[in-house]
Short mmCIF file of C-alpha atoms in Angstrom, two decimals:
data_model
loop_
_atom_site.label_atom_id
_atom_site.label_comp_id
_atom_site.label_asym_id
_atom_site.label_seq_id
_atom_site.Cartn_x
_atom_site.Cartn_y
_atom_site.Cartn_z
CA UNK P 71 65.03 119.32 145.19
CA UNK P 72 64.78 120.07 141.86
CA UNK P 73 62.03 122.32 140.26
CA UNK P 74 59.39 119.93 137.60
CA UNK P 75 60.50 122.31 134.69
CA UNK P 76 64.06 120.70 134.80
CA UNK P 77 63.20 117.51 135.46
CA UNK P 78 60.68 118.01 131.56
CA UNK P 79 63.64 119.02 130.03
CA UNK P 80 64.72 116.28 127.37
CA UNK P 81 67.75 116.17 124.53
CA UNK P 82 68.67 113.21 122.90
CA UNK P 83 71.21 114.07 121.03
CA UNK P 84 73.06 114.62 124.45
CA UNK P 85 71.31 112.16 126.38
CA UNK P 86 72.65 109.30 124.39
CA UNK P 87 76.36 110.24 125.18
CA UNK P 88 76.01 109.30 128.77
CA UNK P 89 75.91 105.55 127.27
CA UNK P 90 78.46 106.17 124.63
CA UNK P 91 80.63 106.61 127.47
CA UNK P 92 79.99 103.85 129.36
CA UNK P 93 80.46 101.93 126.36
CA UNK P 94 83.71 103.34 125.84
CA UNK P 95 85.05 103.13 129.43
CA UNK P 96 84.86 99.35 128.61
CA UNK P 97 87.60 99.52 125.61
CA UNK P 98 85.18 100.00 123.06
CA UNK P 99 85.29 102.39 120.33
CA UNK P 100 82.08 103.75 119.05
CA UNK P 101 81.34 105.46 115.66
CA UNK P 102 79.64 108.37 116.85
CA UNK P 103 76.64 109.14 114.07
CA UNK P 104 74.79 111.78 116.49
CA UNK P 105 75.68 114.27 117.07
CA UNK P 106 76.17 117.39 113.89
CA UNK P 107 79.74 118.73 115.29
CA UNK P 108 81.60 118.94 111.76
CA UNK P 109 85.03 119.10 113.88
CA UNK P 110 84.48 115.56 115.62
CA UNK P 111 85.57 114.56 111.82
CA UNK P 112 88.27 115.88 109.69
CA UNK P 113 86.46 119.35 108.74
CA UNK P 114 88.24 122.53 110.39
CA UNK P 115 86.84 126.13 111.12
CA UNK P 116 87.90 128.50 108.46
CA UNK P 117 91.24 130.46 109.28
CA UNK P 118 90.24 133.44 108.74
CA UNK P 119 87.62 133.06 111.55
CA UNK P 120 90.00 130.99 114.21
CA UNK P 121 92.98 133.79 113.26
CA UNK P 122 90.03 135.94 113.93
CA UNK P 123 89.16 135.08 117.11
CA UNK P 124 93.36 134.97 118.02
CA UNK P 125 93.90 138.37 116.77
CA UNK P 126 90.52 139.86 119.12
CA UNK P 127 91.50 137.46 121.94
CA UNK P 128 92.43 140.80 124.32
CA UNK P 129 88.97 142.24 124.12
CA UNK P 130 88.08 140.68 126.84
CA UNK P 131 85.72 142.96 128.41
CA UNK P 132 81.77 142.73 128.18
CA UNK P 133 79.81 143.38 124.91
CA UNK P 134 76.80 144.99 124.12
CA UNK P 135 73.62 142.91 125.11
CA UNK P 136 72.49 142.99 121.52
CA UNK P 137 75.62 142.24 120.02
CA UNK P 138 78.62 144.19 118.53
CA UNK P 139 78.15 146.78 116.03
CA UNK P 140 80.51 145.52 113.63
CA UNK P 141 78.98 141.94 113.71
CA UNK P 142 75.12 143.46 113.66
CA UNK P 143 76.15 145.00 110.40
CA UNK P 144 78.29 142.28 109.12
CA UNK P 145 75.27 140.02 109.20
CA UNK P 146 72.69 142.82 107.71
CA UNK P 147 75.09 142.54 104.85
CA UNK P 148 75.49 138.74 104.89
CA UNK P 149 72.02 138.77 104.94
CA UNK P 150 71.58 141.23 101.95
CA UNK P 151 73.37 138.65 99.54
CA UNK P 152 71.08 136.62 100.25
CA UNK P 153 68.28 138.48 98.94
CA UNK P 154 66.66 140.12 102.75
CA UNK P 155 66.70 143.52 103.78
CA UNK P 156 67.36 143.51 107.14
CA UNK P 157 68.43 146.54 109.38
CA UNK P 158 71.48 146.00 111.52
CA UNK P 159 69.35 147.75 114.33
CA UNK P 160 67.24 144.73 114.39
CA UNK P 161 70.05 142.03 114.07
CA UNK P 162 70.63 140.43 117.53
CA UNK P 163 73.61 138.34 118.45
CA UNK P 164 73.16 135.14 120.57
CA UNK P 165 75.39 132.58 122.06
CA UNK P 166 74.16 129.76 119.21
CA UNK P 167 70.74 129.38 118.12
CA UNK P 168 69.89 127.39 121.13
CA UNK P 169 70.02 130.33 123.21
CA UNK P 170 67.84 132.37 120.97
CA UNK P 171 65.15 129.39 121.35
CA UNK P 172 65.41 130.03 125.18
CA UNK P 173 64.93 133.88 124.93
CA UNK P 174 62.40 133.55 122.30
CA UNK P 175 60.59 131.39 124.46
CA UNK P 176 60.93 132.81 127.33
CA UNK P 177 59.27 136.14 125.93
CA UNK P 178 56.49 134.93 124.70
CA UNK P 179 54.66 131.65 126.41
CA UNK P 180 53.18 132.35 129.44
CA UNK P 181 51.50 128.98 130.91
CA UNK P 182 49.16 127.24 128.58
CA UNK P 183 49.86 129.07 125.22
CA UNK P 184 50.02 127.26 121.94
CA UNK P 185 52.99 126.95 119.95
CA UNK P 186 53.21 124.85 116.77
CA UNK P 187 56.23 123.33 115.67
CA UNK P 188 57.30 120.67 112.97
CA UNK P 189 57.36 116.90 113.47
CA UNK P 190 59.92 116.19 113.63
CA UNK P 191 61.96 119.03 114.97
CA UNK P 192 65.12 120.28 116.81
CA UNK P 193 64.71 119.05 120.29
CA UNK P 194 65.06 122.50 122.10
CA UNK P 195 61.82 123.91 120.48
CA UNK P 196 59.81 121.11 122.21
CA UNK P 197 61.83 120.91 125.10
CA UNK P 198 62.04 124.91 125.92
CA UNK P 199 58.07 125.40 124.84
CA UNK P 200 57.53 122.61 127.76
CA UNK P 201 60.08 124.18 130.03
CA UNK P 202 57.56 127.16 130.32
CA UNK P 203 54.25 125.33 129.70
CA UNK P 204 53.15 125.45 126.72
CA UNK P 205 50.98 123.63 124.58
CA UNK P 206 52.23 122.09 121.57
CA UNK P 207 51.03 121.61 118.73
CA UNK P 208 52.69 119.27 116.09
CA UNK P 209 52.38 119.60 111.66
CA UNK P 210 53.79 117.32 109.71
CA UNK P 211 57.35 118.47 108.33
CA UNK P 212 58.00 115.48 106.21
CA UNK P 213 54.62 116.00 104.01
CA UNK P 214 53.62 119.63 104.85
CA UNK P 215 50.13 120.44 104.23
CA UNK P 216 49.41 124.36 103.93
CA UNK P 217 45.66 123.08 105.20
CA UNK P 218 46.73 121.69 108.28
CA UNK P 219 48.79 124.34 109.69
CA UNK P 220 45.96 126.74 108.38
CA UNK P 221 43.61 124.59 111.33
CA UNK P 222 46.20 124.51 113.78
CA UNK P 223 47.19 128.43 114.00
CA UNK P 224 44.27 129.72 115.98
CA UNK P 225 43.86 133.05 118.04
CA UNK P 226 45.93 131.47 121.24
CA UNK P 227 49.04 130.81 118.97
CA UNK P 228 52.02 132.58 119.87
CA UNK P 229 54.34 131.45 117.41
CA UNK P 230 54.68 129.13 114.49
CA UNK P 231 57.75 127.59 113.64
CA UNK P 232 59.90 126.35 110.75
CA UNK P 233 63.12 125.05 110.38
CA UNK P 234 64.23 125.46 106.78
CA UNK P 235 66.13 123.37 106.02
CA UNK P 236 65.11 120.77 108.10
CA UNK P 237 67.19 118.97 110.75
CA UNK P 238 66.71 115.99 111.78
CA UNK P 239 65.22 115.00 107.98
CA UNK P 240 68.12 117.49 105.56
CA UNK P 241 64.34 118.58 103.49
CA UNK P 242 64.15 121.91 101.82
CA UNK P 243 60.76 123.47 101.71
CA UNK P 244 58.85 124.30 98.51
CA UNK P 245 57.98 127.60 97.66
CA UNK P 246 53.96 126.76 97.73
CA UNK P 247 54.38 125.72 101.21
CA UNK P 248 56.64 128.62 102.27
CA UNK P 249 54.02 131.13 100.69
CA UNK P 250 51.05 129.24 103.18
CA UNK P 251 54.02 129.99 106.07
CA UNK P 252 54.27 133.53 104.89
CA UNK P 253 50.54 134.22 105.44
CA UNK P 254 49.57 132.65 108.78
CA UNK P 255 48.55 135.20 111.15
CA UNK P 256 51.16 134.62 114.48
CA UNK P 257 54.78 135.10 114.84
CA UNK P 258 56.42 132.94 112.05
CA UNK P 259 59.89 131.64 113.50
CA UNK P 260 62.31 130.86 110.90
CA UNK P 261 65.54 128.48 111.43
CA UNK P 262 67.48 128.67 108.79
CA UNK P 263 70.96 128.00 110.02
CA UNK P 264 71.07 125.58 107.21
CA UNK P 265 70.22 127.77 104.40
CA UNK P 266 73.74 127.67 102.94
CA UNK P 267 73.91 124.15 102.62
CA UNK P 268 71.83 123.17 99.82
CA UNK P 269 73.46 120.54 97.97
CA UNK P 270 71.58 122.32 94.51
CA UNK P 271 69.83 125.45 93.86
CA UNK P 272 68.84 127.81 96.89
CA UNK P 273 66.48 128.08 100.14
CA UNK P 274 63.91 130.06 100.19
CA UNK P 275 65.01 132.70 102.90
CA UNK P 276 61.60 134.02 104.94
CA UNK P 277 63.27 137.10 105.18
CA UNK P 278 62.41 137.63 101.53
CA UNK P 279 58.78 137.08 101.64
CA UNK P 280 57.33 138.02 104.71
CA UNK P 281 57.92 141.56 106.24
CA UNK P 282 55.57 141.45 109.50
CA UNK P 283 55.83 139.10 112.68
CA UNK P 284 58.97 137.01 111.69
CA UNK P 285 61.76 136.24 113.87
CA UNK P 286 64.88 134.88 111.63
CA UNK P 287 67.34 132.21 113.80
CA UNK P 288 70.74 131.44 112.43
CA UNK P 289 74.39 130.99 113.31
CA UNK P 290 78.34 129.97 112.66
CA UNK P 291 78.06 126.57 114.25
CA UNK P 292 77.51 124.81 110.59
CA UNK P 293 78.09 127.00 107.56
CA UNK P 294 81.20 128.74 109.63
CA UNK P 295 82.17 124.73 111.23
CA UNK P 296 82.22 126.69 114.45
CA UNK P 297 79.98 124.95 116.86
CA UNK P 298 81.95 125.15 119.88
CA UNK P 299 81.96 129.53 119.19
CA UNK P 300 78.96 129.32 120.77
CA UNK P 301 77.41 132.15 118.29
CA UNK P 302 74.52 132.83 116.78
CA UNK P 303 72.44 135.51 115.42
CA UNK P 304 68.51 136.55 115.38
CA UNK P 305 66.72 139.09 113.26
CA UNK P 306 63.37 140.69 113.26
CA UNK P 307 60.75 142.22 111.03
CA UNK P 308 58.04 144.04 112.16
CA UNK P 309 57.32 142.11 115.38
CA UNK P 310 57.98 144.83 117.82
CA UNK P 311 57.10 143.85 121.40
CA UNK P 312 58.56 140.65 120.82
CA UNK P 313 61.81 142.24 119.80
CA UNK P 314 61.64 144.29 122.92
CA UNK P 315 61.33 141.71 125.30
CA UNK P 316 63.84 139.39 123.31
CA UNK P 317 66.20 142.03 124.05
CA UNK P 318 65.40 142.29 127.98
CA UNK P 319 66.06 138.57 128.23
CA UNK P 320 69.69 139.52 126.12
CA UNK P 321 70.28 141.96 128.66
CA UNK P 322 69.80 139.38 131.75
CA UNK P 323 72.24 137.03 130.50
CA UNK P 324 74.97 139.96 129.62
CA UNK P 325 76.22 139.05 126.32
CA UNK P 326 77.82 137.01 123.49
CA UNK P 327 81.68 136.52 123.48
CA UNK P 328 83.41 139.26 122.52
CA UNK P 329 86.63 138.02 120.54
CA UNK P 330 84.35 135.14 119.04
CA UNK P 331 82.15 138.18 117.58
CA UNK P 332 84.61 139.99 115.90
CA UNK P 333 86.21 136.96 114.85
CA UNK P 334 82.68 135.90 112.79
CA UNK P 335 83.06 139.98 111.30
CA UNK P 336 85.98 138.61 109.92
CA UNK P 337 84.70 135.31 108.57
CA UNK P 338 81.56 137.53 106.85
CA UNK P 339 83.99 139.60 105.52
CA UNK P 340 85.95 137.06 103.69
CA UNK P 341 82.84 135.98 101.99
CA UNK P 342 82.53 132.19 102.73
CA UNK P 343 84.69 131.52 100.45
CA UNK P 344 84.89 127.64 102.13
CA UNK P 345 81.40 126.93 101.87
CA UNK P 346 80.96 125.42 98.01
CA UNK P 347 84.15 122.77 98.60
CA UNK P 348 82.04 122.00 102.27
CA UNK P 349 78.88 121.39 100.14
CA UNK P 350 80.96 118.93 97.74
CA UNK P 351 82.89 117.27 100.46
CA UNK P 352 79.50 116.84 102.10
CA UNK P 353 77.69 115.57 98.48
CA UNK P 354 79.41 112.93 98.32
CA UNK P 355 78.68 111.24 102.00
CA UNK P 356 75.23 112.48 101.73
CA UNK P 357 75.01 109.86 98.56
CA UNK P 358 77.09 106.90 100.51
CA UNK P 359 74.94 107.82 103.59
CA UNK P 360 71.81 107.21 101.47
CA UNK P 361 72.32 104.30 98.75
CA UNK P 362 73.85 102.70 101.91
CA UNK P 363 70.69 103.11 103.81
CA UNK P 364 68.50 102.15 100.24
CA UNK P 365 70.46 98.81 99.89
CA UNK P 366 70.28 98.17 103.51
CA UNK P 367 66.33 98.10 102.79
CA UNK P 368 65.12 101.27 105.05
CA UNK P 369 62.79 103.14 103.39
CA UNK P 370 64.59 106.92 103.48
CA UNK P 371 64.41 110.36 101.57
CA UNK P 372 67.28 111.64 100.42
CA UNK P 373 68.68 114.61 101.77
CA UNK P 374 68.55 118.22 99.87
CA UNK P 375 70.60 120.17 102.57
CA UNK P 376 72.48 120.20 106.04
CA UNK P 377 74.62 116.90 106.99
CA UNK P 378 71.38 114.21 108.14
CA UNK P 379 69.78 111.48 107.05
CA UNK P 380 66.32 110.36 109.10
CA UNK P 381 65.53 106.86 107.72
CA UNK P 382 62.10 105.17 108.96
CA UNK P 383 62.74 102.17 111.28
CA UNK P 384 60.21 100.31 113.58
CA UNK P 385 60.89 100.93 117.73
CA UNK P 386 63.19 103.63 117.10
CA UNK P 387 64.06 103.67 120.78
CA UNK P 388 65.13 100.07 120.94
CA UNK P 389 67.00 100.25 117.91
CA UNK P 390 69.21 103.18 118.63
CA UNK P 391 70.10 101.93 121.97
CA UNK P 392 70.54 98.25 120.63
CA UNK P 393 72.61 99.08 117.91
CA UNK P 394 75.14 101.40 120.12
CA UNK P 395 75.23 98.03 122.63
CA UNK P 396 75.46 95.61 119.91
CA UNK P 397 77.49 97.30 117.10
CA UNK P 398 78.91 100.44 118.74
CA UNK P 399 77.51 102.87 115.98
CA UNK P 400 75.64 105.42 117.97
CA UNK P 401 72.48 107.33 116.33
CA UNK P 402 69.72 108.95 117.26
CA UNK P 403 66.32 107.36 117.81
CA UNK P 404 63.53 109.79 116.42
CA UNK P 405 61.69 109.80 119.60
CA UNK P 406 63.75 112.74 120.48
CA UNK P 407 63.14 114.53 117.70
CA UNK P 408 59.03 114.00 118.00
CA UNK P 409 59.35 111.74 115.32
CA UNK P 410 58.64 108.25 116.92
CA UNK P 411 59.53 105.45 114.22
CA UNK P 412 62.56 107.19 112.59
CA UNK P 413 66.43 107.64 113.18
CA UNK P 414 68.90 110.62 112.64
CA UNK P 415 72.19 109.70 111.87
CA UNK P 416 74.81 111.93 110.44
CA UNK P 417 76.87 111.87 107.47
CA UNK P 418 79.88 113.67 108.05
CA UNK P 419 82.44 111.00 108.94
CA UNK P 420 85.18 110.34 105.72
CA UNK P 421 83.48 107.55 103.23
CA UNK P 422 85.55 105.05 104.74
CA UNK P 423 84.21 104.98 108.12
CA UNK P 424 80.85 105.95 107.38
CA UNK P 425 80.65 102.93 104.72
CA UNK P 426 82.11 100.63 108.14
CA UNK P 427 79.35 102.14 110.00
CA UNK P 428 76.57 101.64 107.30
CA UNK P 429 77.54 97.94 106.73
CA UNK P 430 77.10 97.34 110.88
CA UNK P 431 73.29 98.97 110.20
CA UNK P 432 72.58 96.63 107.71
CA UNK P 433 73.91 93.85 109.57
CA UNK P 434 72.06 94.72 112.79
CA UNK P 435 68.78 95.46 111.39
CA UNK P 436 68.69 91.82 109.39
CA UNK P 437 68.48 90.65 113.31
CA UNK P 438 65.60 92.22 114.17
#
């Protein structure tokens, strides 16, 4: 028998391939809008980090818990363009960001502690603060109000978090809202794996303006197209018995792929110099993913980062489930990202079939 913990868990992104493959085992073929995997479409991981990875493939033998030395330093540096001061001492390596989540979580919720997170948000930060009984507590992430997250941050908080930019919604946060972040009084949790993938100007990094009680999250899976790597990287600041116990759950589960982490030193090293033609290649589906969904009649913000699109739609449920049966376009309802009344879809497909899969939205939705 299973335990209750596993059967809370919940992912939709995932959860929605089961019937995308029983859809498909009947001859159909589905455009697949759900999941953010860059290399489903015709985007590659950089050379430099696949040669990388080829060129380390014989060290094959267990890592530090905490992560390689090289890579711990590559990313203090990484880091240090970006404007944070980070020592490589406190840089931790993870296998993706998901895993982080997990450890993070793991540390610091005993049964019946608060945590708040965004609405809507990434579906492990809900699903992992359940796994070990927490209490959450939900702010609005669409129109963020530095008074409510003031009234929900009380003395049983043990984190806040904020994904910046946001996924499922693409929204960049302002800096009047980050500042109300930077002054709660809990651990501040900052996912910012989509930092580099502002479509204009920059993100805000938390690293920059907060230097006590923040845990950084981010990773190679989307500014390095390298989801399957399976690599990721956390940093603190001043939050020491966190840190320490983060790094007793690291040492449980061993470590991060070697060869995969001294591939990403190499990738670092070469100074991302694929990201701005990503960002333009991504531009322009980000505008035929929204004046698609505008002339289709959904009400829908446009995105300022990352590769999603979160339209509002009524029965969000019904509708993504319907429209994968009916039309074979497959999105995600906003249930799963505890955003009831929404969908995520993303935009990375080439114009042609993401225009194909925007016209079968429209037509769908004039049947409901």
């Amino acid at each position: 028998m299973i335990s209750k913990r596993v059967n809370s868990l919940k992912y939709a992104i995932r959860e929605i391939a089961v019937k995308i493959s029983e859809i498909e085992k009947q001859g159909n073929i589905v455009t697949k809008l759900n999941i953010g995997d860059p290399l489903k479409y015709d985007f590659k991981t950089p050379e430099v980090f696949a040669r990388g990875v080829a060129d380390n493939v014989d060290k094959g033998f267990y890592g530090p818990s905490e992560g390689i030395p090289e890579l711990r330093n590559a990313v203090s540096h990484w880091e240090k363009n970006k404007g944070v001061q980070i020592d490589p001492k406190n840089v931790y390596i993870n296998n993706g960001v998901s895993e982080a989540i997990l450890a993070l979580f793991a540390t610091i919720i005993d049964e019946g502690d608060e945590v708040v997170l965004p609405s809507p948000t990434f579906p492990p930060y809900s699903s992992f603060a359940k796994f070990f009984g927490a209490k959450i507590k939900f702010y609005d992430a669409i129109n963020p109000d530095p008074n409510e997250i003031n009234e929900l941050v009380t003395n049983k908080t043990k984190a806040f978090v904020l994904i910046n930019p946001n996924n499922p919604t693409g929204q960049v946060y302002s800096k009047e809202f980050l500042s109300a972040v930077a002054d709660l009084k809990t651990l501040v949790v900052a996912d910012e794996i989509y930092d580099l993938l502002r479509f204009d100007g920059k993100v805000e990094n938390m690293g920059r303006i907060r230097d006590e009680n923040l845990l950084v999250f981010n990773g190679f899976s989307k500014t390095f197209l390298a989801p399957g790597y399976r690599l990721g990287y956390s940093y603190f600041k001043g939050a020491e018995e966190v840190e320490k116990g983060f790094l007793k759950f690291l040492m449980a589960r061993l470590s991060s792929i070697v060869p995969i982490q001294y591939g990403a030193v190499e990738a670092i090293n070469d100074g991302g110099t694929w990201i701005k033609p990503l960002i333009e290649k991504l531009r322009i589906r980000r505008d035929t993913a929204y004046s698609g969904l505008k002339n289709a009649g959904f009400k829908v913000v446009k995105p300022e980062s990352a590769f999603y699109i979160f339209p509002e739609v009524e029965d969000d449920v019904n509708f993504a489930m319907d429209l994968l049966e009916k039309k074979h376009v497959a999105v995600v309802h906003g249930t799963g990202f505890s955003r009831p009344n929404h969908f995520r879809m993303v935009f990375l497909p080439p114009k042609d079939v993401l225009t194909n899969a925007l016209e079968k939205i429209e037509a769908f939705s004039k049947t409901r």
